[in-house]
mmCIF file of C-alpha atoms in Angstrom:
data_model
loop_
_atom_site.group_PDB
_atom_site.id
_atom_site.type_symbol
_atom_site.label_atom_id
_atom_site.label_comp_id
_atom_site.label_asym_id
_atom_site.label_seq_id
_atom_site.Cartn_x
_atom_site.Cartn_y
_atom_site.Cartn_z
ATOM 1 C CA MET A 1 28.200 -46.437 -20.267
ATOM 2 C CA ARG A 2 26.789 -43.220 -18.838
ATOM 3 C CA ASN A 3 27.713 -44.300 -15.275
ATOM 4 C CA ARG A 4 31.314 -44.937 -16.372
ATOM 5 C CA LYS A 5 31.515 -41.504 -17.946
ATOM 6 C CA THR A 6 30.187 -39.860 -14.781
ATOM 7 C CA LEU A 7 32.671 -41.804 -12.630
ATOM 8 C CA PHE A 8 35.518 -40.759 -14.947
ATOM 9 C CA ILE A 9 34.552 -37.074 -14.699
ATOM 10 C CA ILE A 10 34.376 -37.219 -10.881
ATOM 11 C CA SER A 11 37.738 -39.029 -10.666
ATOM 12 C CA ALA A 12 39.356 -36.510 -13.004
ATOM 13 C CA PHE A 13 37.989 -33.656 -10.925
ATOM 14 C CA ILE A 14 39.390 -35.158 -7.709
ATOM 15 C CA LEU A 15 42.812 -35.685 -9.310
ATOM 16 C CA PHE A 16 42.829 -32.121 -10.626
ATOM 17 C CA ALA A 17 41.894 -30.759 -7.189
ATOM 18 C CA ALA A 18 44.635 -32.824 -5.528
ATOM 19 C CA ALA A 19 47.199 -31.681 -8.108
ATOM 20 C CA ALA A 20 46.168 -28.054 -7.635
ATOM 21 C CA TYR A 21 46.570 -28.419 -3.878
ATOM 22 C CA PHE A 22 50.090 -29.877 -4.152
ATOM 23 C CA VAL A 23 51.160 -27.181 -6.627
ATOM 24 C CA PHE A 24 49.769 -24.547 -4.293
ATOM 25 C CA ASP A 25 51.576 -26.161 -1.374
ATOM 26 C CA TYR A 26 54.818 -26.218 -3.356
ATOM 27 C CA VAL A 27 54.521 -22.533 -4.222
ATOM 28 C CA LYS A 28 54.011 -21.719 -0.561
ATOM 29 C CA SER A 29 56.955 -23.867 0.486
ATOM 30 C CA SER A 30 59.262 -22.027 -1.987
ATOM 31 C CA THR A 31 59.084 -18.857 0.099
ATOM 32 C CA THR A 32 61.947 -17.747 2.373
ATOM 33 C CA GLN A 33 61.576 -18.892 5.978
ATOM 34 C CA VAL A 34 62.317 -16.312 8.681
ATOM 35 C CA SER A 35 61.866 -16.218 12.429
ATOM 36 C CA TYR A 36 58.865 -14.605 14.047
ATOM 37 C CA SER A 37 61.134 -12.110 15.827
ATOM 38 C CA ASP A 38 62.448 -10.891 12.429
ATOM 39 C CA PHE A 39 58.852 -10.631 11.202
ATOM 40 C CA TYR A 40 57.856 -8.573 14.234
ATOM 41 C CA GLN A 41 60.908 -6.354 13.802
ATOM 42 C CA TYR A 42 59.866 -5.682 10.185
ATOM 43 C CA PHE A 43 56.451 -4.722 11.532
ATOM 44 C CA GLN A 44 57.868 -2.333 14.109
ATOM 45 C CA GLU A 45 60.071 -0.765 11.446
ATOM 46 C CA GLN A 46 56.958 -0.402 9.213
ATOM 47 C CA LYS A 47 58.547 -2.445 6.433
ATOM 48 C CA LEU A 48 55.608 -4.847 5.993
ATOM 49 C CA GLU A 49 53.527 -4.408 2.856
ATOM 50 C CA SER A 50 51.057 -7.337 3.177
ATOM 51 C CA VAL A 51 50.469 -10.313 5.467
ATOM 52 C CA THR A 52 48.487 -13.435 4.625
ATOM 53 C CA PHE A 53 47.231 -15.685 7.431
ATOM 54 C CA SER A 54 47.501 -19.261 6.078
ATOM 55 C CA GLY A 55 46.810 -21.871 8.735
ATOM 56 C CA ASP A 56 49.878 -22.246 10.947
ATOM 57 C CA SER A 57 51.940 -19.844 8.850
ATOM 58 C CA LEU A 58 52.168 -16.150 8.029
ATOM 59 C CA LEU A 59 53.109 -15.240 4.474
ATOM 60 C CA PHE A 60 54.299 -11.654 4.023
ATOM 61 C CA THR A 61 55.969 -9.279 1.627
ATOM 62 C CA LEU A 62 58.103 -6.213 2.309
ATOM 63 C CA LYS A 63 57.723 -2.734 0.920
ATOM 64 C CA ILE A 64 61.315 -2.807 -0.368
ATOM 65 C CA ASP A 65 60.668 -5.769 -2.706
ATOM 66 C CA GLY A 66 57.034 -6.750 -2.938
ATOM 67 C CA LYS A 67 57.794 -9.742 -5.201
ATOM 68 C CA GLN A 68 59.870 -11.635 -2.622
ATOM 69 C CA LYS A 69 57.686 -13.741 -0.300
ATOM 70 C CA PHE A 70 58.600 -14.629 3.257
ATOM 71 C CA LYS A 71 57.156 -17.133 5.638
ATOM 72 C CA THR A 72 57.073 -17.359 9.429
ATOM 73 C CA GLN A 73 55.167 -19.151 12.140
ATOM 74 C CA ASN A 74 51.659 -17.983 13.054
ATOM 75 C CA PRO A 75 51.522 -17.306 16.826
ATOM 76 C CA ASP A 76 47.703 -17.457 16.796
ATOM 77 C CA SER A 77 47.578 -14.167 18.651
ATOM 78 C CA PRO A 78 44.022 -12.781 18.818
ATOM 79 C CA SER A 79 45.385 -9.198 18.641
ATOM 80 C CA LEU A 80 47.926 -9.616 15.839
ATOM 81 C CA LYS A 81 45.496 -8.990 13.006
ATOM 82 C CA GLU A 82 44.214 -5.810 14.669
ATOM 83 C CA GLU A 83 47.777 -4.551 15.249
ATOM 84 C CA LEU A 84 48.674 -5.111 11.618
ATOM 85 C CA LEU A 85 45.576 -3.305 10.388
ATOM 86 C CA ARG A 86 46.273 -0.377 12.680
ATOM 87 C CA GLY A 87 49.803 -0.270 11.299
ATOM 88 C CA GLY A 88 48.507 0.109 7.748
ATOM 89 C CA VAL A 89 49.453 -3.423 6.637
ATOM 90 C CA GLU A 90 47.259 -5.193 4.079
ATOM 91 C CA VAL A 91 45.866 -8.337 5.741
ATOM 92 C CA LYS A 92 44.479 -11.410 3.955
ATOM 93 C CA ILE A 93 42.997 -14.614 5.342
ATOM 94 C CA GLU A 94 43.689 -17.750 3.330
ATOM 95 C CA LYS A 95 42.156 -21.150 3.931
ATOM 96 C CA ASP A 96 44.689 -23.847 4.564
ATOM 97 C CA GLY A 97 45.055 -26.973 2.431
ATOM 98 C CA GLY A 98 42.938 -29.099 4.766
ATOM 99 C CA GLN A 99 40.064 -26.668 4.528
ATOM 100 C CA ILE A 100 40.353 -26.565 0.739
ATOM 101 C CA ILE A 101 40.301 -30.366 0.468
ATOM 102 C CA SER A 102 37.383 -30.482 2.893
ATOM 103 C CA LEU A 103 35.534 -27.901 0.803
ATOM 104 C CA ILE A 104 36.189 -29.900 -2.377
ATOM 105 C CA PHE A 105 34.797 -33.088 -0.848
ATOM 106 C CA ASP A 106 31.807 -31.170 0.512
ATOM 107 C CA LEU A 107 31.078 -29.925 -2.997
ATOM 108 C CA ILE A 108 31.404 -33.468 -4.379
ATOM 109 C CA PHE A 109 29.020 -34.766 -1.710
ATOM 110 C CA TYR A 110 26.448 -32.063 -2.405
ATOM 111 C CA ALA A 111 26.727 -32.679 -6.151
ATOM 112 C CA PHE A 112 26.202 -36.415 -5.575
ATOM 113 C CA PHE A 113 23.258 -35.760 -3.239
ATOM 114 C CA ILE A 114 21.598 -33.414 -5.731
ATOM 115 C CA GLY A 115 22.240 -35.970 -8.476
ATOM 116 C CA VAL A 116 20.487 -38.684 -6.454
ATOM 117 C CA ILE A 117 17.472 -36.424 -5.862
ATOM 118 C CA PHE A 118 17.365 -35.542 -9.577
ATOM 119 C CA PHE A 119 17.546 -39.249 -10.511
ATOM 120 C CA VAL A 120 14.734 -40.155 -8.094
ATOM 121 C CA PHE A 121 12.468 -37.408 -9.390
ATOM 122 C CA ARG A 122 13.247 -38.359 -13.000
ATOM 123 C CA LYS A 123 12.399 -41.971 -12.176
ATOM 124 C CA PHE A 124 9.128 -41.272 -10.360
ATOM 125 C CA ILE A 125 7.770 -38.242 -12.197
ATOM 126 C CA GLY A 126 9.806 -38.167 -15.368
ATOM 127 C CA PRO A 127 8.323 -37.301 -18.743
ATOM 128 C CA ASN A 128 8.162 -41.008 -19.638
ATOM 129 C CA SER A 129 6.008 -41.938 -16.646
ATOM 130 C CA PHE A 130 2.941 -42.353 -18.855
ATOM 131 C CA LYS A 131 3.295 -43.846 -22.323
ATOM 132 C CA VAL A 132 1.174 -42.567 -25.189
ATOM 133 C CA MET A 133 -0.258 -45.227 -27.495
ATOM 134 C CA HIS A 134 -0.974 -43.759 -30.911
ATOM 135 C CA LYS A 135 -2.700 -46.961 -32.043
ATOM 136 C CA THR A 136 -4.282 -49.445 -29.654
ATOM 137 C CA GLY A 137 -4.913 -52.049 -32.338
ATOM 138 C CA VAL A 138 -8.316 -52.853 -30.787
ATOM 139 C CA HIS A 139 -11.769 -52.181 -32.275
ATOM 140 C CA PHE A 140 -15.331 -52.983 -31.284
ATOM 141 C CA ASP A 141 -15.281 -55.948 -33.691
ATOM 142 C CA ASP A 142 -12.649 -57.527 -31.426
ATOM 143 C CA ILE A 143 -15.069 -57.531 -28.483
ATOM 144 C CA VAL A 144 -17.380 -60.518 -28.198
ATOM 145 C CA GLY A 145 -20.985 -59.816 -27.203
ATOM 146 C CA MET A 146 -22.036 -56.915 -24.966
ATOM 147 C CA GLU A 147 -23.910 -55.193 -27.782
ATOM 148 C CA LYS A 148 -25.661 -52.638 -25.559
ATOM 149 C CA LEU A 149 -22.367 -51.391 -24.166
ATOM 150 C CA LYS A 150 -20.903 -51.243 -27.669
ATOM 151 C CA LYS A 151 -23.875 -49.151 -28.789
ATOM 152 C CA ASP A 152 -23.304 -46.669 -25.953
ATOM 153 C CA MET A 153 -19.599 -46.504 -26.795
ATOM 154 C CA GLU A 154 -20.255 -46.031 -30.514
ATOM 155 C CA GLN A 155 -22.360 -42.990 -29.760
ATOM 156 C CA ILE A 156 -19.477 -41.483 -27.761
ATOM 157 C CA VAL A 157 -17.147 -42.170 -30.715
ATOM 158 C CA ARG A 158 -19.480 -40.281 -33.040
ATOM 159 C CA ILE A 159 -19.489 -37.291 -30.688
ATOM 160 C CA MET A 160 -15.683 -37.358 -30.470
ATOM 161 C CA LYS A 161 -15.359 -37.449 -34.257
ATOM 162 C CA ASN A 162 -17.914 -34.670 -34.854
ATOM 163 C CA PRO A 163 -17.998 -32.456 -31.734
ATOM 164 C CA SER A 164 -19.138 -29.322 -33.608
ATOM 165 C CA GLU A 165 -22.088 -31.128 -35.184
ATOM 166 C CA TYR A 166 -23.344 -32.313 -31.812
ATOM 167 C CA ALA A 167 -22.580 -28.921 -30.228
ATOM 168 C CA LYS A 168 -25.182 -27.405 -32.558
ATOM 169 C CA LYS A 169 -27.707 -29.740 -30.982
ATOM 170 C CA GLY A 170 -26.588 -28.697 -27.499
ATOM 171 C CA ILE A 171 -24.833 -32.029 -26.894
ATOM 172 C CA ARG A 172 -21.313 -32.095 -25.531
ATOM 173 C CA MET A 173 -18.921 -34.982 -25.187
ATOM 174 C CA PRO A 174 -18.892 -36.352 -21.640
ATOM 175 C CA LYS A 175 -15.874 -35.357 -19.553
ATOM 176 C CA GLY A 176 -15.517 -38.802 -18.099
ATOM 177 C CA ILE A 177 -16.818 -42.335 -18.369
ATOM 178 C CA LEU A 178 -16.873 -44.670 -15.400
ATOM 179 C CA LEU A 179 -16.754 -48.372 -16.231
ATOM 180 C CA GLU A 180 -17.855 -50.661 -13.413
ATOM 181 C CA GLY A 181 -17.589 -54.418 -13.516
ATOM 182 C CA ALA A 182 -15.941 -57.498 -12.105
ATOM 183 C CA PRO A 183 -12.252 -58.103 -12.915
ATOM 184 C CA GLY A 184 -11.635 -59.816 -16.220
ATOM 185 C CA ASN A 185 -14.784 -58.692 -18.030
ATOM 186 C CA GLY A 186 -13.014 -56.393 -20.470
ATOM 187 C CA LYS A 187 -13.029 -52.846 -19.080
ATOM 188 C CA THR A 188 -9.540 -52.146 -20.401
ATOM 189 C CA LEU A 189 -10.423 -53.749 -23.731
ATOM 190 C CA PHE A 190 -13.465 -51.466 -24.095
ATOM 191 C CA ALA A 191 -11.361 -48.366 -23.388
ATOM 192 C CA LYS A 192 -8.758 -49.415 -25.977
ATOM 193 C CA ALA A 193 -11.503 -50.210 -28.489
ATOM 194 C CA LEU A 194 -12.999 -46.752 -27.996
ATOM 195 C CA ALA A 195 -9.624 -45.139 -28.745
ATOM 196 C CA GLY A 196 -9.124 -47.472 -31.694
ATOM 197 C CA GLU A 197 -12.516 -46.654 -33.190
ATOM 198 C CA ALA A 198 -12.039 -42.902 -32.699
ATOM 199 C CA LYS A 199 -8.427 -43.157 -34.010
ATOM 200 C CA ILE A 200 -7.032 -40.976 -31.248
ATOM 201 C CA ASN A 201 -4.189 -41.231 -28.728
ATOM 202 C CA PHE A 202 -4.550 -43.486 -25.705
ATOM 203 C CA ILE A 203 -2.745 -42.950 -22.379
ATOM 204 C CA PRO A 204 -3.120 -45.922 -20.000
ATOM 205 C CA ALA A 205 -2.521 -45.606 -16.262
ATOM 206 C CA LYS A 206 -3.357 -47.600 -13.169
ATOM 207 C CA ALA A 207 -3.689 -46.856 -9.471
ATOM 208 C CA THR A 208 -0.222 -48.217 -8.640
ATOM 209 C CA ASP A 209 1.354 -45.659 -11.006
ATOM 210 C CA PHE A 210 0.452 -42.932 -8.507
ATOM 211 C CA GLU A 211 1.831 -44.733 -5.457
ATOM 212 C CA SER A 212 5.249 -43.754 -4.153
ATOM 213 C CA MET A 213 7.405 -43.995 -1.043
ATOM 214 C CA PHE A 214 7.698 -40.207 -1.175
ATOM 215 C CA MET A 215 4.876 -37.949 -0.052
ATOM 216 C CA ALA A 216 3.295 -35.602 -2.622
ATOM 217 C CA ILE A 217 4.619 -37.615 -5.590
ATOM 218 C CA GLY A 218 1.124 -39.008 -6.265
ATOM 219 C CA PRO A 219 -0.535 -35.596 -6.811
ATOM 220 C CA MET A 220 2.414 -34.498 -8.966
ATOM 221 C CA LYS A 221 1.929 -37.571 -11.150
ATOM 222 C CA VAL A 222 -1.764 -36.726 -11.534
ATOM 223 C CA LYS A 223 -0.810 -33.274 -12.802
ATOM 224 C CA LEU A 224 1.810 -34.772 -15.127
ATOM 225 C CA LEU A 225 -0.736 -37.212 -16.590
ATOM 226 C CA PHE A 226 -3.297 -34.538 -17.422
ATOM 227 C CA LYS A 227 -0.640 -32.131 -18.688
ATOM 228 C CA LYS A 228 0.518 -34.786 -21.139
ATOM 229 C CA ALA A 229 -3.102 -35.527 -22.102
ATOM 230 C CA ARG A 230 -3.692 -31.883 -23.020
ATOM 231 C CA ARG A 231 -0.551 -31.859 -25.168
ATOM 232 C CA LYS A 232 -1.565 -35.078 -26.931
ATOM 233 C CA ALA A 233 -5.233 -34.148 -27.439
ATOM 234 C CA PRO A 234 -7.430 -35.487 -28.806
ATOM 235 C CA CYS A 235 -6.817 -38.466 -26.572
ATOM 236 C CA ILE A 236 -8.305 -40.827 -24.013
ATOM 237 C CA VAL A 237 -6.883 -41.083 -20.506
ATOM 238 C CA PHE A 238 -7.634 -44.516 -19.072
ATOM 239 C CA ILE A 239 -7.170 -45.064 -15.321
ATOM 240 C CA ASP A 240 -7.498 -48.694 -14.286
ATOM 241 C CA GLU A 241 -8.115 -49.825 -10.675
ATOM 242 C CA PHE A 242 -9.606 -46.396 -10.053
ATOM 243 C CA ASP A 243 -10.876 -47.418 -6.624
ATOM 244 C CA GLY A 244 -7.210 -47.762 -5.612
ATOM 245 C CA ILE A 245 -6.722 -43.961 -5.670
ATOM 246 C CA GLY A 246 -10.231 -42.516 -5.792
ATOM 247 C CA THR A 247 -11.585 -43.904 -2.537
ATOM 248 C CA THR A 248 -13.585 -41.729 -0.158
ATOM 249 C CA ARG A 249 -11.317 -39.228 1.560
ATOM 250 C CA ASN A 250 -10.590 -39.935 5.197
ATOM 251 C CA TYR A 251 -9.167 -37.172 7.381
ATOM 252 C CA THR A 252 -7.693 -39.415 10.078
ATOM 253 C CA GLY A 253 -4.289 -37.765 9.746
ATOM 254 C CA SER A 254 -2.315 -40.901 8.847
ATOM 255 C CA ALA A 255 0.312 -40.575 6.124
ATOM 256 C CA LEU A 256 -1.460 -42.952 3.747
ATOM 257 C CA GLU A 257 -4.817 -41.270 4.147
ATOM 258 C CA THR A 258 -3.252 -37.825 3.751
ATOM 259 C CA GLU A 259 -1.583 -38.890 0.501
ATOM 260 C CA ASN A 260 -4.833 -40.433 -0.762
ATOM 261 C CA THR A 261 -6.680 -37.204 0.065
ATOM 262 C CA ARG A 262 -4.104 -35.187 -1.891
ATOM 263 C CA ILE A 263 -4.397 -37.498 -4.905
ATOM 264 C CA VAL A 264 -8.202 -37.263 -4.898
ATOM 265 C CA THR A 265 -8.012 -33.483 -4.553
ATOM 266 C CA ALA A 266 -5.548 -33.310 -7.448
ATOM 267 C CA LEU A 267 -7.916 -35.429 -9.557
ATOM 268 C CA LEU A 268 -10.818 -33.117 -8.711
ATOM 269 C CA ASN A 269 -8.791 -30.068 -9.714
ATOM 270 C CA GLU A 270 -7.732 -31.626 -13.011
ATOM 271 C CA LEU A 271 -11.229 -32.855 -13.891
ATOM 272 C CA ASP A 272 -12.585 -29.362 -13.265
ATOM 273 C CA GLY A 273 -9.699 -27.732 -15.126
ATOM 274 C CA PHE A 274 -10.401 -28.900 -18.650
ATOM 275 C CA GLU A 275 -13.335 -28.940 -20.995
ATOM 276 C CA ALA A 276 -14.481 -31.988 -22.922
ATOM 277 C CA SER A 277 -14.479 -29.870 -26.072
ATOM 278 C CA LYS A 278 -10.678 -29.688 -25.805
ATOM 279 C CA GLY A 279 -10.503 -33.354 -26.846
ATOM 280 C CA VAL A 280 -9.569 -35.113 -23.592
ATOM 281 C CA LEU A 281 -11.812 -37.923 -22.370
ATOM 282 C CA VAL A 282 -11.174 -39.671 -19.057
ATOM 283 C CA ILE A 283 -12.214 -43.289 -18.678
ATOM 284 C CA ALA A 284 -11.895 -44.868 -15.236
ATOM 285 C CA ALA A 285 -12.384 -48.550 -14.466
ATOM 286 C CA THR A 286 -13.475 -49.746 -11.051
ATOM 287 C CA ASN A 287 -14.775 -52.891 -9.410
ATOM 288 C CA SER A 288 -17.053 -50.904 -7.129
ATOM 289 C CA ILE A 289 -18.468 -47.401 -7.621
ATOM 290 C CA LYS A 290 -19.581 -47.359 -3.980
ATOM 291 C CA ALA A 291 -15.949 -47.245 -2.846
ATOM 292 C CA LEU A 292 -15.236 -44.021 -4.755
ATOM 293 C CA ASP A 293 -15.301 -40.508 -3.315
ATOM 294 C CA PRO A 294 -18.740 -38.968 -4.038
ATOM 295 C CA ALA A 295 -17.130 -35.734 -5.239
ATOM 296 C CA LEU A 296 -15.270 -37.621 -7.961
ATOM 297 C CA ILE A 297 -18.257 -39.359 -9.505
ATOM 298 C CA ARG A 298 -20.787 -36.540 -9.431
ATOM 299 C CA PRO A 299 -22.276 -35.387 -12.773
ATOM 300 C CA GLY A 300 -19.993 -32.964 -14.573
ATOM 301 C CA ARG A 301 -16.930 -35.048 -13.826
ATOM 302 C CA PHE A 302 -17.965 -38.560 -14.798
ATOM 303 C CA ASP A 303 -21.107 -38.020 -16.825
ATOM 304 C CA ALA A 304 -21.526 -41.597 -18.024
ATOM 305 C CA LYS A 305 -21.543 -44.597 -15.707
ATOM 306 C CA LEU A 306 -21.573 -47.843 -17.647
ATOM 307 C CA THR A 307 -21.578 -51.402 -16.350
ATOM 308 C CA VAL A 308 -19.443 -54.049 -18.012
ATOM 309 C CA PRO A 309 -21.506 -57.185 -17.269
ATOM 310 C CA TYR A 310 -20.617 -60.850 -17.174
ATOM 311 C CA PRO A 311 -20.998 -62.311 -20.667
ATOM 312 C CA ASP A 312 -24.510 -63.542 -21.418
ATOM 313 C CA GLU A 313 -25.267 -66.893 -23.046
ATOM 314 C CA ALA A 314 -24.656 -65.642 -26.598
ATOM 315 C CA ALA A 315 -21.378 -63.985 -25.584
ATOM 316 C CA ARG A 316 -20.231 -67.100 -23.725
ATOM 317 C CA ARG A 317 -20.912 -69.228 -26.809
ATOM 318 C CA ALA A 318 -18.843 -66.872 -28.957
ATOM 319 C CA LEU A 319 -16.041 -66.897 -26.367
ATOM 320 C CA VAL A 320 -16.047 -70.699 -26.187
ATOM 321 C CA GLU A 321 -15.791 -70.932 -29.966
ATOM 322 C CA MET A 322 -12.960 -68.378 -29.959
ATOM 323 C CA TYR A 323 -10.911 -69.925 -27.150
ATOM 324 C CA THR A 324 -11.289 -73.582 -28.218
ATOM 325 C CA LYS A 325 -9.743 -72.975 -31.626
ATOM 326 C CA GLY A 326 -6.631 -75.142 -31.900
ATOM 327 C CA LYS A 327 -7.224 -76.784 -28.501
ATOM 328 C CA ASN A 328 -8.968 -80.002 -29.676
ATOM 329 C CA PRO A 329 -11.866 -80.429 -27.228
ATOM 330 C CA ALA A 330 -13.288 -83.937 -26.904
ATOM 331 C CA ALA A 331 -16.658 -84.697 -28.491
ATOM 332 C CA GLU A 332 -18.305 -84.570 -25.060
ATOM 333 C CA CYS A 333 -17.182 -80.929 -24.637
ATOM 334 C CA THR A 334 -19.954 -79.474 -26.767
ATOM 335 C CA PRO A 335 -20.283 -75.660 -26.949
ATOM 336 C CA SER A 336 -23.770 -75.843 -25.406
ATOM 337 C CA LEU A 337 -22.500 -77.791 -22.411
ATOM 338 C CA LEU A 338 -19.494 -75.541 -21.873
ATOM 339 C CA VAL A 339 -21.693 -72.443 -22.115
ATOM 340 C CA LYS A 340 -23.841 -73.759 -19.248
ATOM 341 C CA MET A 341 -20.791 -74.683 -17.173
ATOM 342 C CA PHE A 342 -19.366 -71.180 -17.625
ATOM 343 C CA ASP A 343 -22.471 -69.347 -16.448
ATOM 344 C CA GLY A 344 -21.364 -66.417 -14.249
ATOM 345 C CA PHE A 345 -17.745 -66.597 -15.447
ATOM 346 C CA SER A 346 -15.876 -63.526 -16.629
ATOM 347 C CA CYS A 347 -14.338 -63.394 -20.103
ATOM 348 C CA ALA A 348 -10.854 -63.803 -18.657
ATOM 349 C CA LYS A 349 -11.882 -66.783 -16.527
ATOM 350 C CA ILE A 350 -13.397 -68.612 -19.507
ATOM 351 C CA GLU A 351 -10.140 -68.211 -21.429
ATOM 352 C CA SER A 352 -8.100 -69.295 -18.407
ATOM 353 C CA VAL A 353 -10.209 -72.411 -17.752
ATOM 354 C CA LEU A 354 -10.046 -73.600 -21.369
ATOM 355 C CA ASN A 355 -6.304 -72.952 -21.525
ATOM 356 C CA ARG A 356 -5.758 -74.873 -18.302
ATOM 357 C CA ALA A 357 -7.914 -77.777 -19.518
ATOM 358 C CA ALA A 358 -5.823 -78.035 -22.691
ATOM 359 C CA LEU A 359 -2.637 -77.907 -20.578
ATOM 360 C CA LEU A 360 -3.874 -80.725 -18.323
ATOM 361 C CA ALA A 361 -4.583 -82.875 -21.400
ATOM 362 C CA SER A 362 -1.113 -82.132 -22.744
ATOM 363 C CA GLN A 363 0.497 -83.119 -19.425
ATOM 364 C CA ALA A 364 -1.382 -86.436 -19.611
ATOM 365 C CA GLU A 365 -0.143 -86.812 -23.205
ATOM 366 C CA ARG A 366 -3.660 -86.682 -24.633
ATOM 367 C CA SER A 367 -4.491 -84.836 -27.845
ATOM 368 C CA GLU A 368 -7.954 -83.786 -26.626
ATOM 369 C CA PHE A 369 -9.153 -82.279 -23.350
ATOM 370 C CA THR A 370 -12.173 -83.818 -21.659
ATOM 371 C CA LEU A 371 -14.954 -82.637 -19.355
ATOM 372 C CA ASP A 372 -12.921 -83.888 -16.404
ATOM 373 C CA ASP A 373 -10.090 -81.609 -17.490
ATOM 374 C CA VAL A 374 -12.507 -78.699 -17.687
ATOM 375 C CA LYS A 375 -13.962 -79.448 -14.241
ATOM 376 C CA GLN A 376 -10.491 -79.684 -12.706
ATOM 377 C CA ALA A 377 -9.507 -76.404 -14.388
ATOM 378 C CA ILE A 378 -12.627 -74.763 -12.922
ATOM 379 C CA ARG A 379 -11.721 -75.979 -9.434
ATOM 380 C CA GLU A 380 -8.175 -74.615 -9.807
ATOM 381 C CA ASN A 381 -9.465 -71.224 -10.959
#
């Protein structure tokens, strides 16, 4: 609808410009045509009041009757204008119709070009680039196992809820928390749970959000993210796949490395530019801390470095019980056996394997999935 309206406005403008040109051309053509020799005689007799150079024509008025307009051919003489000025004649230069139309289309092109640039910038760094979640709907009770990590997180929640109380003890809220762990073990879930427990805003982002075909867009997005975080404080900024943008800076000079260096530098500036007491906590998730730039992960920027481990035996048992509900496992698929089979699996992989096993049983038109289904699902994962 908006595109149609814009097209209508542009079309109306073009029609108006064309109509104005033809009216202007008609007014010019209504003047009295005289020969150039008569025009020059008027000049010699000092009867000319004004002369307008208009393309291939000369439009002029006489001192006797300044309202009557005359028209003659323009000889394109390089000295004519100077002669007229010396003779005390008012001289004007008027663009011809072709130049006016050309100017109109130039203006339309520039307006379109500026519109495209504005649209691109609105798309890549617009105010809606990062969504604010006022309620994540996730709490620590929704996380199975990992009690030690929960305990560490609960302490951070208490500091966020009562910053002044802890400030009296000389304890400040950490500026940043770095969550390290294999994919699928629940780093994002922990960040959402922390926001849910603290009942504060949550702004999720990932490394690909800062990537762009245009140089310098990445650093601008970093600034936009933290600017929004300050406005929405207290809040948690969660950056997933942090090793995708926070890798060690490399000054090789390539475009990609230069952009990565700018993004890291922008992150450093933002992390140093706010205080934890202002109610902004940054949580970054990574698969490998070793890949990150040392300047990013030094104390004072990311004060807490927590590992999200693979689920232990108790956590795996709870996950098996959770993910087998409604899936009808065969009697041979006991929780104890499945727990052993899933040793070293991430939370996401356990869910995926059990879902695939149930799907294989359904494809074979069986109401229950068997150990063979589970083994095949493991091989496929």
